[in-house]
Coordinates of C-alpha atoms and ligand atoms in Angstrom, one line a residue:
X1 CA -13.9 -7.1 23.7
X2 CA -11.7 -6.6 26.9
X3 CA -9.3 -4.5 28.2
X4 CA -5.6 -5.5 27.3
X5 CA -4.5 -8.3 29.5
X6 CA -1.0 -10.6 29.6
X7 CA 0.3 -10.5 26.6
X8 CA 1.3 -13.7 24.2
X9 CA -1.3 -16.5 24.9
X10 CA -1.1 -20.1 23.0
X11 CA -3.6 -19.9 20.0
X12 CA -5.5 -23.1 19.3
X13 CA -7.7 -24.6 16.2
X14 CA -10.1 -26.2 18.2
X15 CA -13.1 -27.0 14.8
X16 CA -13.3 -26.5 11.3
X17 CA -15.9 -26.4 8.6
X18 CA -16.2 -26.2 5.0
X19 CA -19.3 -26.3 2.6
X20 CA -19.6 -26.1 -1.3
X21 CA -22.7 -25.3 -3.3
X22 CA -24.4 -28.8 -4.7
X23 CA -23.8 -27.6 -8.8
X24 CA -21.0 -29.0 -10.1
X25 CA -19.3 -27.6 -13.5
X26 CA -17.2 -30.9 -15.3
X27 CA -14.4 -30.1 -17.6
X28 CA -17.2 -31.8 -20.3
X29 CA -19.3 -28.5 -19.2
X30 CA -16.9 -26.3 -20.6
X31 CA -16.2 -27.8 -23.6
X32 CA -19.8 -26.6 -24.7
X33 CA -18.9 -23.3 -23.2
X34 CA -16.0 -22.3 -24.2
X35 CA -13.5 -23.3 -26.9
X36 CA -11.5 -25.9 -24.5
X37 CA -10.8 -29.6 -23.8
X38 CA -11.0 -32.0 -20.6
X39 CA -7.4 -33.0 -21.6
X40 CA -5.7 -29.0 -21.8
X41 CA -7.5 -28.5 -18.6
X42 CA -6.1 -31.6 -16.9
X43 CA -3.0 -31.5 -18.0
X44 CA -2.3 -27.8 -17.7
X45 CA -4.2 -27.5 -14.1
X46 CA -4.8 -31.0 -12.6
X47 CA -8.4 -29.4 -12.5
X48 CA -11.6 -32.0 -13.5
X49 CA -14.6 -30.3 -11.7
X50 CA -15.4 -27.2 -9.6
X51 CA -18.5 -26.4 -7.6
X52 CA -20.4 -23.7 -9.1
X53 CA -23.3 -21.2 -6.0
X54 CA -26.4 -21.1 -7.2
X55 CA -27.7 -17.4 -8.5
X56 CA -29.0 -16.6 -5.3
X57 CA -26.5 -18.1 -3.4
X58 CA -23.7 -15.4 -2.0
X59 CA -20.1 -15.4 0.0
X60 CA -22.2 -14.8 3.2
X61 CA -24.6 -17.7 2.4
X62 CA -21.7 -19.9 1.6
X63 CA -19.8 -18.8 4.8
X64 CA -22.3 -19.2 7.3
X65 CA -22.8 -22.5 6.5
X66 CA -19.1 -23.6 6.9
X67 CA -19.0 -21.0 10.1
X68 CA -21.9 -23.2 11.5
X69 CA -20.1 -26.4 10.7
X70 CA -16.6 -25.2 12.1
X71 CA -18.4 -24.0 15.4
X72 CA -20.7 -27.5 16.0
X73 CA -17.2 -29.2 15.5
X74 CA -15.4 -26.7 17.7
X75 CA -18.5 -27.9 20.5
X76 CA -18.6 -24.0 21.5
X77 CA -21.8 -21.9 21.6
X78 CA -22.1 -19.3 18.8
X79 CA -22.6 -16.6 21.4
X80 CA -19.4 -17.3 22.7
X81 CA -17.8 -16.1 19.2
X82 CA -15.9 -12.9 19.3
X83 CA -14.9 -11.4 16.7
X84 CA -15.4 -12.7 12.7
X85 CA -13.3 -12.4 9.8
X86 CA -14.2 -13.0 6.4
X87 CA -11.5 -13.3 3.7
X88 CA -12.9 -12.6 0.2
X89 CA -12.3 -11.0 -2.9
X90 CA -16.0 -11.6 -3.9
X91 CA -17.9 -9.9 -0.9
X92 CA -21.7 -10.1 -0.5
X93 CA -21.6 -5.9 -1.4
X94 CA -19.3 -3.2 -1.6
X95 CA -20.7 -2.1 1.5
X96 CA -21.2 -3.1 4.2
X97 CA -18.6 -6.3 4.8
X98 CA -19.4 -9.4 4.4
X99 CA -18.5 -10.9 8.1
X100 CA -22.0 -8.6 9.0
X101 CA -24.1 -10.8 6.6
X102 CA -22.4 -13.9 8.0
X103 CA -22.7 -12.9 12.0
X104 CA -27.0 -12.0 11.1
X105 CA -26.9 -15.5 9.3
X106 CA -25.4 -17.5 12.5
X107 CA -27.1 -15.5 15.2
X108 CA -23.5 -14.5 16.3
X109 CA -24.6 -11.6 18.2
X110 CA -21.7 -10.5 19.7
X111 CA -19.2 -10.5 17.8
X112 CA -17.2 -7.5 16.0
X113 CA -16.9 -8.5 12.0
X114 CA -15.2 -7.2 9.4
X115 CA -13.5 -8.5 5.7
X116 CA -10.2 -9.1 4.8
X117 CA -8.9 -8.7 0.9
X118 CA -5.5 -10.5 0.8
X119 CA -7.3 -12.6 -2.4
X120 CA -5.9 -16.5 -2.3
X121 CA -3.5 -15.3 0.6
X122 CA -6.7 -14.2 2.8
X123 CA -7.3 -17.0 4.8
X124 CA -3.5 -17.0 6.1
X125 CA -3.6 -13.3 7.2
X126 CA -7.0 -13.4 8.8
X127 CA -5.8 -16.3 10.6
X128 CA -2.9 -14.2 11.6
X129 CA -4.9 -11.3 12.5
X130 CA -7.2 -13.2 14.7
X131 CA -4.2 -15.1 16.5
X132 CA -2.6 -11.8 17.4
X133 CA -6.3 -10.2 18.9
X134 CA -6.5 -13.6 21.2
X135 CA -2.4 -14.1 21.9
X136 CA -2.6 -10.4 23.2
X137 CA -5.5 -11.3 25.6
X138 CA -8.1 -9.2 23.8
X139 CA -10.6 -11.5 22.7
X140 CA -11.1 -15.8 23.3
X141 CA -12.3 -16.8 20.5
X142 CA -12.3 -16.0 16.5
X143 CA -14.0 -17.2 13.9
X144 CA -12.0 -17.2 10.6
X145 CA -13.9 -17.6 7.4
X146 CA -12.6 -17.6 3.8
X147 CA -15.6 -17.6 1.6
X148 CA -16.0 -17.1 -1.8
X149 CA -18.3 -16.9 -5.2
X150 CA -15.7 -16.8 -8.1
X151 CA -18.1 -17.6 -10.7
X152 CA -19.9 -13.9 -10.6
X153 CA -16.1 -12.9 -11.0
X154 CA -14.9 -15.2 -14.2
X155 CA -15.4 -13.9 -17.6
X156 CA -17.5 -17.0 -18.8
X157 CA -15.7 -16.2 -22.5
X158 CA -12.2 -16.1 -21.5
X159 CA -11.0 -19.9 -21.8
X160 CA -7.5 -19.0 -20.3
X161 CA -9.1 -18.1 -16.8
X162 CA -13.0 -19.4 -16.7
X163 CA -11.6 -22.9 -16.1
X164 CA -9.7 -22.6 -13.2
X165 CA -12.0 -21.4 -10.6
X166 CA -14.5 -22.5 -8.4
X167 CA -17.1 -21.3 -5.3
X168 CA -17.1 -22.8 -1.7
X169 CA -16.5 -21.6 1.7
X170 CA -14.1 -23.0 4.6
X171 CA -14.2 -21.4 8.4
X172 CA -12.0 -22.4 11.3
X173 CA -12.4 -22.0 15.4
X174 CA -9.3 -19.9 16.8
X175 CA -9.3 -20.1 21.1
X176 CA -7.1 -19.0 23.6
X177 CA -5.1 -21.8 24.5
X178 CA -3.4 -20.9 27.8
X179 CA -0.3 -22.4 27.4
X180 CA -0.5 -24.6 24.9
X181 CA 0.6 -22.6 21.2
X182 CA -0.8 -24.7 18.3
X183 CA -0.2 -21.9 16.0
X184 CA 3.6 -22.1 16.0
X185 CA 4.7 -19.7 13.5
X186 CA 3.4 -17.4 10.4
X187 CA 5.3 -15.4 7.4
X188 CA 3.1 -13.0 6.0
X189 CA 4.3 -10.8 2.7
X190 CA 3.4 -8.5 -0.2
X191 CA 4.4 -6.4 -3.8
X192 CA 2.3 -3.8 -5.2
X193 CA 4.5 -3.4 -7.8
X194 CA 2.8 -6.5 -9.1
X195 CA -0.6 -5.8 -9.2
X196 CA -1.3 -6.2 -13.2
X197 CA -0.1 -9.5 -13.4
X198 CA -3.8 -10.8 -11.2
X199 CA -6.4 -8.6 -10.8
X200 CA -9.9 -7.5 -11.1
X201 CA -10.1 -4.0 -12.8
X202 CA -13.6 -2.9 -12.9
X203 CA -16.2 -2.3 -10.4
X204 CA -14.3 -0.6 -7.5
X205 CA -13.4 3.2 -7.0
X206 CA -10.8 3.0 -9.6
X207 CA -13.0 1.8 -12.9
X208 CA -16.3 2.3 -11.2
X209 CA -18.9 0.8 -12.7
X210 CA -20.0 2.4 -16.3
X211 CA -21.5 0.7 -19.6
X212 CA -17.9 1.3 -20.3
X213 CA -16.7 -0.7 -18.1
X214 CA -18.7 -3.4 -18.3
X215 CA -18.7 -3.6 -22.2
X216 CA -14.4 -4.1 -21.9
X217 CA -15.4 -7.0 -19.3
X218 CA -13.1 -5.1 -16.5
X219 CA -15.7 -6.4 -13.7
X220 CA -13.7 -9.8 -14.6
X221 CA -10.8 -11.5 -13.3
X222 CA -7.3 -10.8 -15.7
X223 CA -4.1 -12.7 -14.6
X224 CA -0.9 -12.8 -16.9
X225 CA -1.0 -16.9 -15.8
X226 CA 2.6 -17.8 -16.7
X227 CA 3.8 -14.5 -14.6
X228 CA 1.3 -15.7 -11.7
X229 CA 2.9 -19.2 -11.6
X230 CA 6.1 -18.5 -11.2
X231 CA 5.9 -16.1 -8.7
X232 CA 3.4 -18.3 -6.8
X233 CA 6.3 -21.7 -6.9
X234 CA 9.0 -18.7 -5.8
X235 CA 7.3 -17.1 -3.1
X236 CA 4.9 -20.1 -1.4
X237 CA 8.1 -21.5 -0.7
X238 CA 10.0 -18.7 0.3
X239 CA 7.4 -18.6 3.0
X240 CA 6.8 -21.8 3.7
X241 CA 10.9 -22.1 4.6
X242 CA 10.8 -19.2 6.6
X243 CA 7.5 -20.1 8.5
X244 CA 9.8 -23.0 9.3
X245 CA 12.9 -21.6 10.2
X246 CA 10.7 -19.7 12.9
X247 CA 9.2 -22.2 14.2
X248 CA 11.8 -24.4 14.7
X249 CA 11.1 -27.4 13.1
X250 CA 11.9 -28.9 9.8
X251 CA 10.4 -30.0 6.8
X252 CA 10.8 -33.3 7.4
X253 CA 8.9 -32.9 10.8
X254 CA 5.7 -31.9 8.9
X255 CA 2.8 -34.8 8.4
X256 CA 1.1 -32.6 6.4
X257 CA 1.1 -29.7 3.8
X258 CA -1.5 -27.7 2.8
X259 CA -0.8 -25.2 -0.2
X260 CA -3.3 -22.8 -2.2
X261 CA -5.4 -24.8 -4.5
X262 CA -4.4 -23.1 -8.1
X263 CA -2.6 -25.3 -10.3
X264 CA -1.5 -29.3 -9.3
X265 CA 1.9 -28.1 -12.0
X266 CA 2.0 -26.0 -9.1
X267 CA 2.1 -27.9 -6.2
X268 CA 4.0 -30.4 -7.7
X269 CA 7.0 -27.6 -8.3
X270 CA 6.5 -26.4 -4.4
X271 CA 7.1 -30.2 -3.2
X272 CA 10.3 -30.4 -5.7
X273 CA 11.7 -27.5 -4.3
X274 CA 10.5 -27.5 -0.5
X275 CA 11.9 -31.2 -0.6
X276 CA 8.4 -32.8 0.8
X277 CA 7.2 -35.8 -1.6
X278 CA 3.4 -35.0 -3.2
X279 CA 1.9 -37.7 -1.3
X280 CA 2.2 -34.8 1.8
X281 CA 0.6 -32.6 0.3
X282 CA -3.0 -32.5 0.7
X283 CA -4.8 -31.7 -2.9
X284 CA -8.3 -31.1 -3.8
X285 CA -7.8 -28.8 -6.5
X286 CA -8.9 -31.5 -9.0
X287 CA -12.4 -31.5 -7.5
X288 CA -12.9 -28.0 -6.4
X289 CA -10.7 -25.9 -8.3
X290 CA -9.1 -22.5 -7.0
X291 CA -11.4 -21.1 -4.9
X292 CA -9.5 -18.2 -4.0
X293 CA -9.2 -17.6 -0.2
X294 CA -12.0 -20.5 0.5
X295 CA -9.0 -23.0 -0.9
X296 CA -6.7 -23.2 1.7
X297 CA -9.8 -23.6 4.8
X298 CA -11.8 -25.9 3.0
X299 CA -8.8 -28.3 2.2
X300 CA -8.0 -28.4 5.9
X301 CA -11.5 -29.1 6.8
X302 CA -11.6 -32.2 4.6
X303 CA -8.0 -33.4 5.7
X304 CA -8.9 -33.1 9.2
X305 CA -12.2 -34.9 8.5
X306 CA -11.1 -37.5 7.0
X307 CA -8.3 -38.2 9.3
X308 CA -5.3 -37.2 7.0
X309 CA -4.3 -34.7 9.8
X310 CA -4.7 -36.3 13.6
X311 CA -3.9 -34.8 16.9
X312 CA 0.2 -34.0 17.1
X313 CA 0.4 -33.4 13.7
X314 CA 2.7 -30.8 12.6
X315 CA 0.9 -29.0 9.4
X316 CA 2.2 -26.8 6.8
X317 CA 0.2 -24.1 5.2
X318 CA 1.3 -22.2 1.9
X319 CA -0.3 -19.5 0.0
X320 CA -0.5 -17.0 -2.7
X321 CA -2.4 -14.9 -4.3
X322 CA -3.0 -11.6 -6.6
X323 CA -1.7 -8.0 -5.1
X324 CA 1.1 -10.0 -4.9
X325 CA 0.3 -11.3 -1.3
X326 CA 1.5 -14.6 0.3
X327 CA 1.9 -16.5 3.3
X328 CA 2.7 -19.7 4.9
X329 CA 1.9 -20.4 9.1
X330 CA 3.2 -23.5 10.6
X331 CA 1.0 -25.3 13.1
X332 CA 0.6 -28.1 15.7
X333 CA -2.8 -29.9 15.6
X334 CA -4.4 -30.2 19.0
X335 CA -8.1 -30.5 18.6
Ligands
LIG1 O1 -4.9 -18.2 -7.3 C1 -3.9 -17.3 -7.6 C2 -2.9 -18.0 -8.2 N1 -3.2 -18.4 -9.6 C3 -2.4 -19.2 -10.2 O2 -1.5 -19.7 -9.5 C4 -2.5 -19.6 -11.6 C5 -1.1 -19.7 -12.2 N2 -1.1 -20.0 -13.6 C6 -1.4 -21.2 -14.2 O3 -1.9 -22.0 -13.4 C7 -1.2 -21.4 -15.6 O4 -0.4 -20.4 -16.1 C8 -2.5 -21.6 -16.5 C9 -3.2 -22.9 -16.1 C10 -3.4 -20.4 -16.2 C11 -2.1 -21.6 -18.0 O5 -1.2 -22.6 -18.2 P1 0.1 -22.3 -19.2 O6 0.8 -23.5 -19.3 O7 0.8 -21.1 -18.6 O8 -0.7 -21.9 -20.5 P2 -0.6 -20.5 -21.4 O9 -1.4 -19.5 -20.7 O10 0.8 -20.2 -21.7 O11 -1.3 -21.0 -22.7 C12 -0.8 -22.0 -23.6 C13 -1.8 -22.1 -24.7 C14 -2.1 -20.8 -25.4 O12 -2.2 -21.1 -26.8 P3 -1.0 -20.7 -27.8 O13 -0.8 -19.2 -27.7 O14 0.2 -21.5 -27.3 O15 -1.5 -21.2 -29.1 C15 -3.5 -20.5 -24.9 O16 -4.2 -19.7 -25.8 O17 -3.0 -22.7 -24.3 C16 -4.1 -21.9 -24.7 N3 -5.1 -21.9 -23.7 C17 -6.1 -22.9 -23.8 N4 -6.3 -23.9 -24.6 C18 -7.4 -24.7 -24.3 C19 -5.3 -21.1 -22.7 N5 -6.4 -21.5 -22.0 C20 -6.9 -22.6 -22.6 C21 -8.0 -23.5 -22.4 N6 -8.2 -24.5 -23.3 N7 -8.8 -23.3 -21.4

């Protein structure tokens, strides 16, 4: 880390990354799990398969392999990385953060690392975060990570939620760019009033772990889903207008949007009312499920991979997640 230098540098993507775990859980699966069918999933979710860690597989594990990709593609040396943030609501441990496990695992020795909890929403802030360290002239480069193992998180009996989520990990490359701003805007908010409706209950400092606890299953993910979807339609494109607004452009100047994998009933309602059709959307939720914070990275990995987002591009990001939080950033691809 430096001293402060000129302020307001252009931030740049310059490689990203993704990997998911080789299991994969089929809507067929669940149906001998729980008390479910391939047509309620698919028609309420636009979910057919999700990619399950293995047991000794963790955030960290998952992260460091997309951190790896995301830097290879980026061309940069890993001792040229800064600073790493991980976004996850399904750390390694309590303690310490998961960003350590993943800077051990990549040989990133000098960078600082810490975790971000922002749940779905965390990849957008700790892309924020980052941008603002390197746009101030603190640090060159940041490695953004969203990373997550939602399956030690479902409640395996609860058909209403076990469904819908998946595990993977997505990482991106942010640089100083000089001049050149490929990061053009970002709209970040939050309630707390809104906490119940999507949460986690047990297992931190407010139910800490008991026999109690763990017999009511609050170590598992709750979400009032109908409450969670509207919200998430409302504020993704709340954000996703304003992200526009400020960055001058329209949303008929984006190639490409890139919303939180939860629902497809969901996306479909954001492209209604943002006025994009679906087919500029990209989607992967029907292979991957919602995978939390790792959605929004991984699904830019894959569209920039397989060319659905090219150099000039102006791309659209939208998410949303429990606490409320949400977030939308608007950027111009250069790499
Ligand atoms: O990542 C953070 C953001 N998360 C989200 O954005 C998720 C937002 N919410 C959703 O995607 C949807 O609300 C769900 C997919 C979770 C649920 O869809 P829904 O249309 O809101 O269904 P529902 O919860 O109102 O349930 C309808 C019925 C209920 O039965 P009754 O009471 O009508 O008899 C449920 O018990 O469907 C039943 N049900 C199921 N049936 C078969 C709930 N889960 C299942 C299931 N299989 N897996």
């Amino acid at each position: 880390m430096s001293n402060y230098a000129a302020m307001n540098k252009g931030v740049v993507i310059t490689g990203t990354g993704s990997y998911l775990p080789e299991r994969i859980l089929t809507n067929q699966d669940l149906e001998k799990m729980v008390d479910t069918s391939d047509e309620w999933i698919s028609t309420r979710t636009g979910i057919k398969e999700r990619h399950i860690a293995a047991d000794n597989e963790s955030a960290s594990d998952m992260g460091a392999k997309a951190a790896l990709r995301a830097i290879e593609n980026a061309g940069k040396d890993i001792a040229s990385v800064e600073m790493i943030i991980v976004a996850t609501s399904t750390p390694d441990m309590l303690l310490p953060g998961t960003a350590c496990f993943v800077q051990e695992e990549i040989g990133a020795k000098k960078a600082f690392c810490f975790d971000l909890g922002a749940a779905c929403s965390g990849f957008l802030y700790a892309m924020e975060v980052a941008r603002q360290f390197i746009a101030q002239g603190t640090i060159n480069t940041a490695l953004v990570i969203g990373a997550e193992k939602m399956s030690c998180v479902v409640d395996w009996e609860d058909r209403s939620t076990c469904v819908l989520f998946g595990d993977g990990a997505g990482a991106a490359v942010l640089e100083n760019g000089g001049d050149v701003s490929g990061i053009k805007s970002s709209v970040l908010g939050s309630d707390g009033a809104l906490t119940d409706l999507l949460n986690i209950p047990g297992g931190g400092s407010r139910n800490p772990v008991s026999h109690r606890i763990i017999d009511e299953r609050l170590p598992f993910i709750k979400m009032e889903g109908k409450e969670v979807f509207k919200n998430a339609v409302r504020y993704m494109c709340d954000a996703g207008q304003q992200a526009l607004e400020r960055s001058g452009f329209t949303i008929d100047d984006i190639e490409c949007v890139i919303p939180h994998q939860a629902n497809m009933r969901i996306i479909s309602a954001i492209s209604d009312r943002i006025g994009a059709p679906l087919d500029r959307f990209y989607v992967n939720v029907d292979r991957v499920g919602n995978m939390s914070a790792a959605s929004v990275p991984v699904a830019l990995d894959e569209a920039v991979r397989n060319g659905r987002i090219k150099k000039g591009d102006k791309v659209l990001f939208v998410a949303f997640g429990g606490g409320f939080t949400w977030g939308a950033t608007v950027i111009e691809w250069t790499a």
